[in-house]
XYZ file of C-alpha atoms in Angstrom:
416
model
C 115.613 82.798 75.294
C 118.501 84.872 76.652
C 116.257 87.882 77.250
C 113.963 85.848 79.555
C 116.532 83.704 81.354
C 115.491 84.878 84.843
C 112.066 83.254 84.292
C 113.769 79.875 84.713
C 113.553 80.583 88.447
C 110.160 79.383 89.704
C 109.801 82.037 92.400
C 110.612 84.893 90.057
C 108.256 83.425 87.440
C 105.412 83.444 89.990
C 106.266 86.982 91.077
C 106.443 88.148 87.458
C 103.037 86.715 86.524
C 101.222 88.025 89.610
C 102.745 91.498 89.459
C 101.989 91.791 85.729
C 98.271 91.763 86.457
C 98.484 93.901 89.579
C 100.527 96.648 87.912
C 98.037 96.968 85.061
C 95.407 97.675 87.707
C 97.713 100.163 89.425
C 98.213 102.140 86.196
C 94.494 102.051 85.459
C 93.865 103.600 88.866
C 96.684 106.139 88.468
C 95.260 107.276 85.122
C 91.723 107.416 86.499
C 92.784 109.427 89.578
C 94.649 112.009 87.473
C 91.758 112.382 85.057
C 89.142 112.517 87.823
C 91.021 115.170 89.805
C 91.569 117.354 86.756
C 87.987 116.832 85.517
C 86.596 117.949 88.878
C 88.982 120.830 89.584
C 90.666 121.954 86.321
C 93.706 122.611 88.517
C 97.306 121.826 87.520
C 98.291 122.556 91.114
C 95.973 119.873 92.518
C 97.379 117.371 90.027
C 100.776 118.156 91.511
C 99.386 117.788 95.045
C 97.974 114.309 94.317
C 101.321 113.167 92.898
C 103.088 114.801 95.855
C 101.172 113.017 98.600
C 101.301 109.636 96.853
C 105.097 109.684 96.661
C 106.396 111.969 99.449
C 106.377 109.101 102.009
C 109.132 107.459 99.945
C 111.336 110.481 100.670
C 110.606 110.496 104.387
C 110.366 106.767 105.100
C 112.586 104.918 102.600
C 115.826 105.020 104.654
C 113.894 103.790 107.709
C 112.163 101.154 105.557
C 115.529 99.849 104.332
C 116.835 99.350 107.865
C 113.497 97.928 109.074
C 113.331 95.420 106.231
C 116.843 94.121 106.937
C 115.676 93.251 110.466
C 112.547 91.331 109.437
C 111.334 88.597 107.102
C 111.026 90.380 103.745
C 108.663 87.769 102.319
C 106.140 88.218 105.143
C 106.464 91.984 104.936
C 105.732 91.865 101.203
C 102.546 89.885 101.809
C 101.469 92.415 104.458
C 102.062 95.400 102.160
C 100.056 93.741 99.383
C 97.121 92.996 101.696
C 97.075 96.584 102.986
C 97.302 97.852 99.385
C 94.287 95.722 98.509
C 92.307 97.304 101.360
C 93.348 100.805 100.267
C 92.246 100.039 96.699
C 88.904 98.770 98.011
C 88.342 101.970 100.017
C 89.053 104.140 96.966
C 86.832 101.965 94.750
C 83.910 102.265 97.183
C 84.420 106.022 97.449
C 84.057 106.486 93.696
C 81.435 103.743 93.257
C 79.081 105.676 95.556
C 79.897 108.942 93.724
C 81.504 110.510 96.790
C 83.810 112.811 94.820
C 85.695 114.219 97.759
C 89.123 115.588 96.761
C 90.536 115.617 100.340
C 89.509 111.951 100.744
C 91.171 111.034 97.432
C 94.313 112.887 98.520
C 94.283 111.087 101.901
C 93.962 107.639 100.286
C 96.765 108.553 97.892
C 98.892 109.408 100.937
C 98.067 106.027 102.513
C 99.193 104.245 99.346
C 102.383 106.282 99.405
C 103.184 105.098 102.941
C 102.580 101.488 101.895
C 104.772 101.885 98.826
C 107.680 103.246 100.870
C 107.987 99.771 102.413
C 106.598 97.681 99.555
C 108.945 98.873 96.784
C 112.087 98.603 98.903
C 110.988 95.158 100.078
C 110.313 93.907 96.537
C 113.610 95.234 95.195
C 115.704 93.744 98.007
C 113.862 90.403 97.715
C 114.638 90.131 94.002
C 118.035 88.521 94.600
C 116.352 85.715 96.562
C 113.842 85.020 93.790
C 116.454 84.012 91.199
C 118.392 80.765 91.581
C 121.407 82.049 89.622
C 122.895 85.331 90.858
C 124.056 86.154 87.325
C 120.388 86.349 86.310
C 119.735 89.250 88.703
C 120.349 92.056 86.149
C 118.028 90.213 83.761
C 115.404 89.885 86.505
C 115.622 93.628 87.215
C 115.241 94.392 83.507
C 112.302 91.985 83.159
C 110.715 93.567 86.205
C 111.057 96.941 84.459
C 109.660 95.430 81.251
C 106.665 94.161 83.191
C 106.139 97.554 84.849
C 106.322 99.394 81.558
C 104.067 96.941 79.718
C 101.556 97.716 82.471
C 102.186 101.391 81.779
C 100.990 100.774 78.211
C 98.115 98.411 78.917
C 96.835 100.151 82.074
C 96.291 103.669 80.673
C 95.075 102.297 77.325
C 92.474 100.147 79.077
C 91.646 103.007 81.452
C 91.056 105.345 78.495
C 88.495 102.918 77.054
C 86.794 102.291 80.406
C 86.760 105.970 81.390
C 85.015 106.871 78.140
C 82.548 103.980 78.271
C 81.793 103.465 81.976
C 83.477 106.148 84.109
C 86.144 106.107 86.798
C 84.512 103.642 89.234
C 85.176 100.586 87.032
C 88.900 101.388 86.901
C 89.112 101.567 90.690
C 87.166 98.330 91.154
C 89.392 96.436 88.689
C 92.496 97.684 90.481
C 91.142 96.213 93.727
C 90.581 92.845 92.032
C 94.054 92.916 90.473
C 95.686 92.425 93.899
C 94.252 88.903 94.194
C 96.605 87.291 91.596
C 99.723 88.816 93.146
C 98.740 87.566 96.593
C 98.145 84.096 95.150
C 101.564 84.114 93.487
C 103.240 85.125 96.757
C 101.532 82.309 98.674
C 102.748 79.793 96.062
C 106.407 80.840 96.396
C 108.987 78.703 98.187
C 111.748 81.063 99.214
C 114.850 80.160 101.176
C 115.764 83.397 102.887
C 118.916 83.852 104.969
C 118.310 83.676 108.697
C 117.556 87.026 110.269
C 120.277 87.845 112.780
C 118.830 89.969 115.548
C 120.812 93.166 115.773
C 121.808 94.528 119.163
C 122.063 98.016 117.743
C 119.167 100.430 117.413
C 117.546 100.919 114.026
C 118.657 104.574 114.156
C 122.267 103.440 114.439
C 121.816 101.320 111.323
C 120.149 104.247 109.571
C 123.216 106.354 110.300
C 125.495 103.570 109.088
C 123.552 103.276 105.836
C 123.743 107.018 105.235
C 127.503 107.062 105.766
C 127.968 104.075 103.447
C 126.041 105.717 100.611
C 127.444 109.237 101.093
C 131.081 108.077 101.367
C 130.843 105.795 98.337
C 131.429 108.410 95.621
C 130.595 105.883 92.914
C 127.087 105.114 94.159
C 126.538 108.633 95.530
C 127.130 110.230 92.114
C 124.470 108.020 90.521
C 121.995 108.779 93.306
C 122.594 112.523 92.890
C 122.004 112.214 89.145
C 118.754 110.358 89.811
C 117.746 112.974 92.387
C 118.217 115.778 89.850
C 116.192 113.883 87.256
C 113.412 113.064 89.736
C 113.181 116.672 90.903
C 113.502 118.535 87.621
C 112.714 116.243 84.660
C 110.570 113.184 85.421
C 107.680 115.248 86.907
C 106.994 116.748 83.457
C 104.442 113.961 82.967
C 102.306 115.509 85.727
C 101.205 118.000 83.062
C 100.067 115.457 80.485
C 96.358 115.872 81.348
C 96.800 119.562 80.452
C 98.541 118.657 77.186
C 95.717 116.243 76.330
C 92.796 118.482 77.256
C 93.996 122.069 76.800
C 96.714 121.940 74.127
C 95.394 119.120 71.914
C 91.688 119.600 72.735
C 91.293 115.927 73.658
C 89.605 113.809 76.310
C 90.436 110.940 78.689
C 91.362 108.701 75.768
C 93.822 111.320 74.487
C 95.426 111.457 77.941
C 95.720 107.670 77.978
C 97.591 107.849 74.636
C 100.292 109.988 76.272
C 100.687 107.513 79.140
C 100.691 104.553 76.750
C 103.220 106.209 74.426
C 105.626 106.656 77.340
C 104.995 103.065 78.360
C 105.635 101.805 74.819
C 108.996 103.572 74.730
C 109.814 102.236 78.179
C 109.095 98.644 77.236
C 111.385 98.811 74.190
C 114.066 100.214 76.472
C 113.413 97.503 79.063
C 113.739 94.760 76.437
C 117.100 96.223 75.436
C 118.211 96.214 79.083
C 117.008 92.628 79.506
C 119.128 91.459 76.572
C 122.330 93.001 77.945
C 125.023 90.536 78.920
C 126.955 90.739 82.168
C 129.790 93.272 82.165
C 128.060 96.053 80.247
C 129.018 99.575 81.334
C 125.873 100.815 83.077
C 127.296 104.321 83.520
C 127.628 104.808 79.746
C 124.079 103.531 79.282
C 122.936 105.969 81.988
C 124.568 108.953 80.259
C 123.112 108.080 76.842
C 119.667 107.451 78.332
C 119.725 110.747 80.240
C 120.472 112.677 77.049
C 117.718 110.890 75.109
C 115.289 111.589 77.945
C 116.131 115.291 78.268
C 116.153 116.036 74.533
C 112.855 114.235 73.921
C 111.214 116.294 76.695
C 112.609 119.458 75.095
C 111.085 118.517 71.726
C 107.782 117.449 73.267
C 107.316 120.867 74.880
C 106.548 122.672 71.611
C 105.315 119.827 69.389
C 102.166 121.131 67.675
C 101.034 117.894 65.981
C 99.599 115.192 68.268
C 101.255 112.166 66.553
C 104.645 113.905 66.756
C 104.068 114.740 70.417
C 103.319 111.066 71.074
C 106.580 110.064 69.329
C 108.554 112.390 71.631
C 106.587 111.036 74.593
C 107.607 107.509 73.586
C 111.257 108.592 73.325
C 111.023 110.109 76.794
C 109.888 106.691 78.008
C 112.923 105.083 76.347
C 115.302 107.463 78.098
C 113.631 107.540 81.505
C 113.356 103.761 81.790
C 116.967 103.115 80.751
C 118.163 105.845 83.103
C 116.417 104.487 86.192
C 117.016 100.803 85.357
C 120.745 101.303 84.780
C 121.105 103.039 88.154
C 119.043 100.347 89.880
C 121.106 97.546 88.308
C 124.383 99.273 89.133
C 123.486 99.717 92.806
C 122.196 96.160 93.231
C 125.330 94.695 91.629
C 127.843 96.954 93.418
C 126.459 97.549 96.907
C 127.934 95.465 99.730
C 125.553 92.570 100.579
C 125.015 93.806 104.151
C 124.127 97.266 102.838
C 122.023 96.306 99.821
C 118.559 96.966 101.276
C 119.712 100.279 102.705
C 121.389 101.291 99.423
C 118.217 100.357 97.535
C 116.164 102.408 99.988
C 118.205 105.476 99.036
C 117.594 104.642 95.367
C 113.838 104.560 96.104
C 114.154 107.838 98.025
C 116.061 109.548 95.189
C 113.557 108.222 92.650
C 110.055 107.977 94.074
C 110.752 110.191 97.086
C 111.942 113.235 95.138
C 109.362 113.014 92.326
C 106.514 114.361 94.529
C 108.496 117.498 95.336
C 109.172 117.876 91.619
C 105.500 117.275 90.807
C 104.411 119.966 93.236
C 107.058 122.335 91.862
C 105.979 121.520 88.305
C 102.345 122.228 89.134
C 103.209 125.593 90.700
C 105.475 126.654 87.809
C 102.855 125.592 85.237
C 100.264 127.815 86.952
C 102.442 130.843 86.128
C 104.419 129.879 83.017
C 102.028 127.471 81.315
C 102.568 123.775 80.546
C 104.702 124.155 77.401
C 107.379 126.420 78.894
C 107.442 124.336 82.097
C 108.124 121.123 80.142
C 110.743 122.915 78.037
C 112.568 124.032 81.191
C 112.465 120.433 82.470
C 114.303 119.300 79.340
C 116.921 122.052 79.756
C 117.501 121.066 83.395
C 117.962 117.410 82.421
C 120.542 118.297 79.772
C 122.518 120.480 82.194
C 122.391 117.801 84.936
C 123.743 115.192 82.507
C 126.632 117.474 81.503
C 127.525 118.075 85.165
C 127.386 114.331 85.880
C 129.684 113.491 82.939
C 132.185 116.131 84.033
C 132.164 114.831 87.624
C 132.682 111.197 86.573
C 135.603 112.164 84.352
C 137.319 113.893 87.252
C 136.570 111.284 89.918
C 136.882 108.113 87.805
C 139.409 108.447 84.954
C 139.032 105.726 82.271
C 142.023 103.730 83.529
C 140.492 103.508 86.988
C 136.858 103.063 85.942
C 135.427 99.821 87.337
C 131.825 100.517 86.371
C 131.640 97.479 84.089
C 133.021 95.066 86.701
C 130.508 93.988 89.333
C 131.974 93.646 92.797
C 132.850 90.109 93.806
C 130.287 88.586 96.113
C 127.691 91.292 95.510
C 124.455 90.896 93.791
C 115.526 98.015 91.605
C 111.159 99.169 92.500
């Protein structure tokens, strides 16, 4: 089928199958951590802190990770990050299994996972082009990767909700540890032909500076990264408050919280399927603008929804918009960045996405302490709408329609 054409590539097929299982475990753990922290502390601020420490390393380390990865064998680095992730998951599982409910320890292990992810996500995204045999299948591979991630976002929280109610948090953490075994097996079975690593005579700091200048001077890519930064800071972190919506506003439990996560994942997977079916040459900037509006407006409507099923519908729509927004930017960068700058450009995408979210999560937690969850989410929707309007105005001035090349991938060029 056209929507699954990237699976013709054996290496990507192996990666896809292994990651599918691992990501379900990751989302189970993420759901369990959020619920456990809120159950123990009843603190919106601490929820923000946990999200902050798990993602802030992406802000601080992603540019360095991009330059580091370009100097080393990305396949070996990916195996190393997965092994270290497995050990981190084991440590967290043992902590909870022995009922050692220590919030500082949970925060520390979340920080460790954040450091790993700063390298792991950039490495996986930059390796994607080497997993597909046909370069034209790369956008499809990126979309399928997003589909896989968002299917896990449905299955993981849904399964976690059942397990949390029936057995408690420890089972979720143990299953996440076991979920790393299939992805490691799939990596060992791959047969990748990577380009030879040319040892650079320049320092890694020189390459960092070069990458920054490339991204900042490329107004096309820079505008998309700024849009993503605004969304990551002001809009995406609204989901940090979903445990409060589930428990305080809708008088629910862990299963209710898992419904919110699964609803967002369901919307995301529909969006990902749409992205996977797109043919080459589609205008990713137009898709980005439409997705950003859908995302912002659905968050606005979610803020004051008083009926749980309606709130879940708006949550699903937020998943549609958020996934299409981030995937369109990822695809655009991977298909337009110069080959020698791709890993570094992707690292700035990771920084603008995962690196900024923790700051937004912390900010969201603080604001919610004073304004309450509903008004905080409403303000997030307003900010997203304003950011989209500013972005559209900027693109019109910088790239008039006659000069717009957003639908034409750069010749010789090729998102987590």
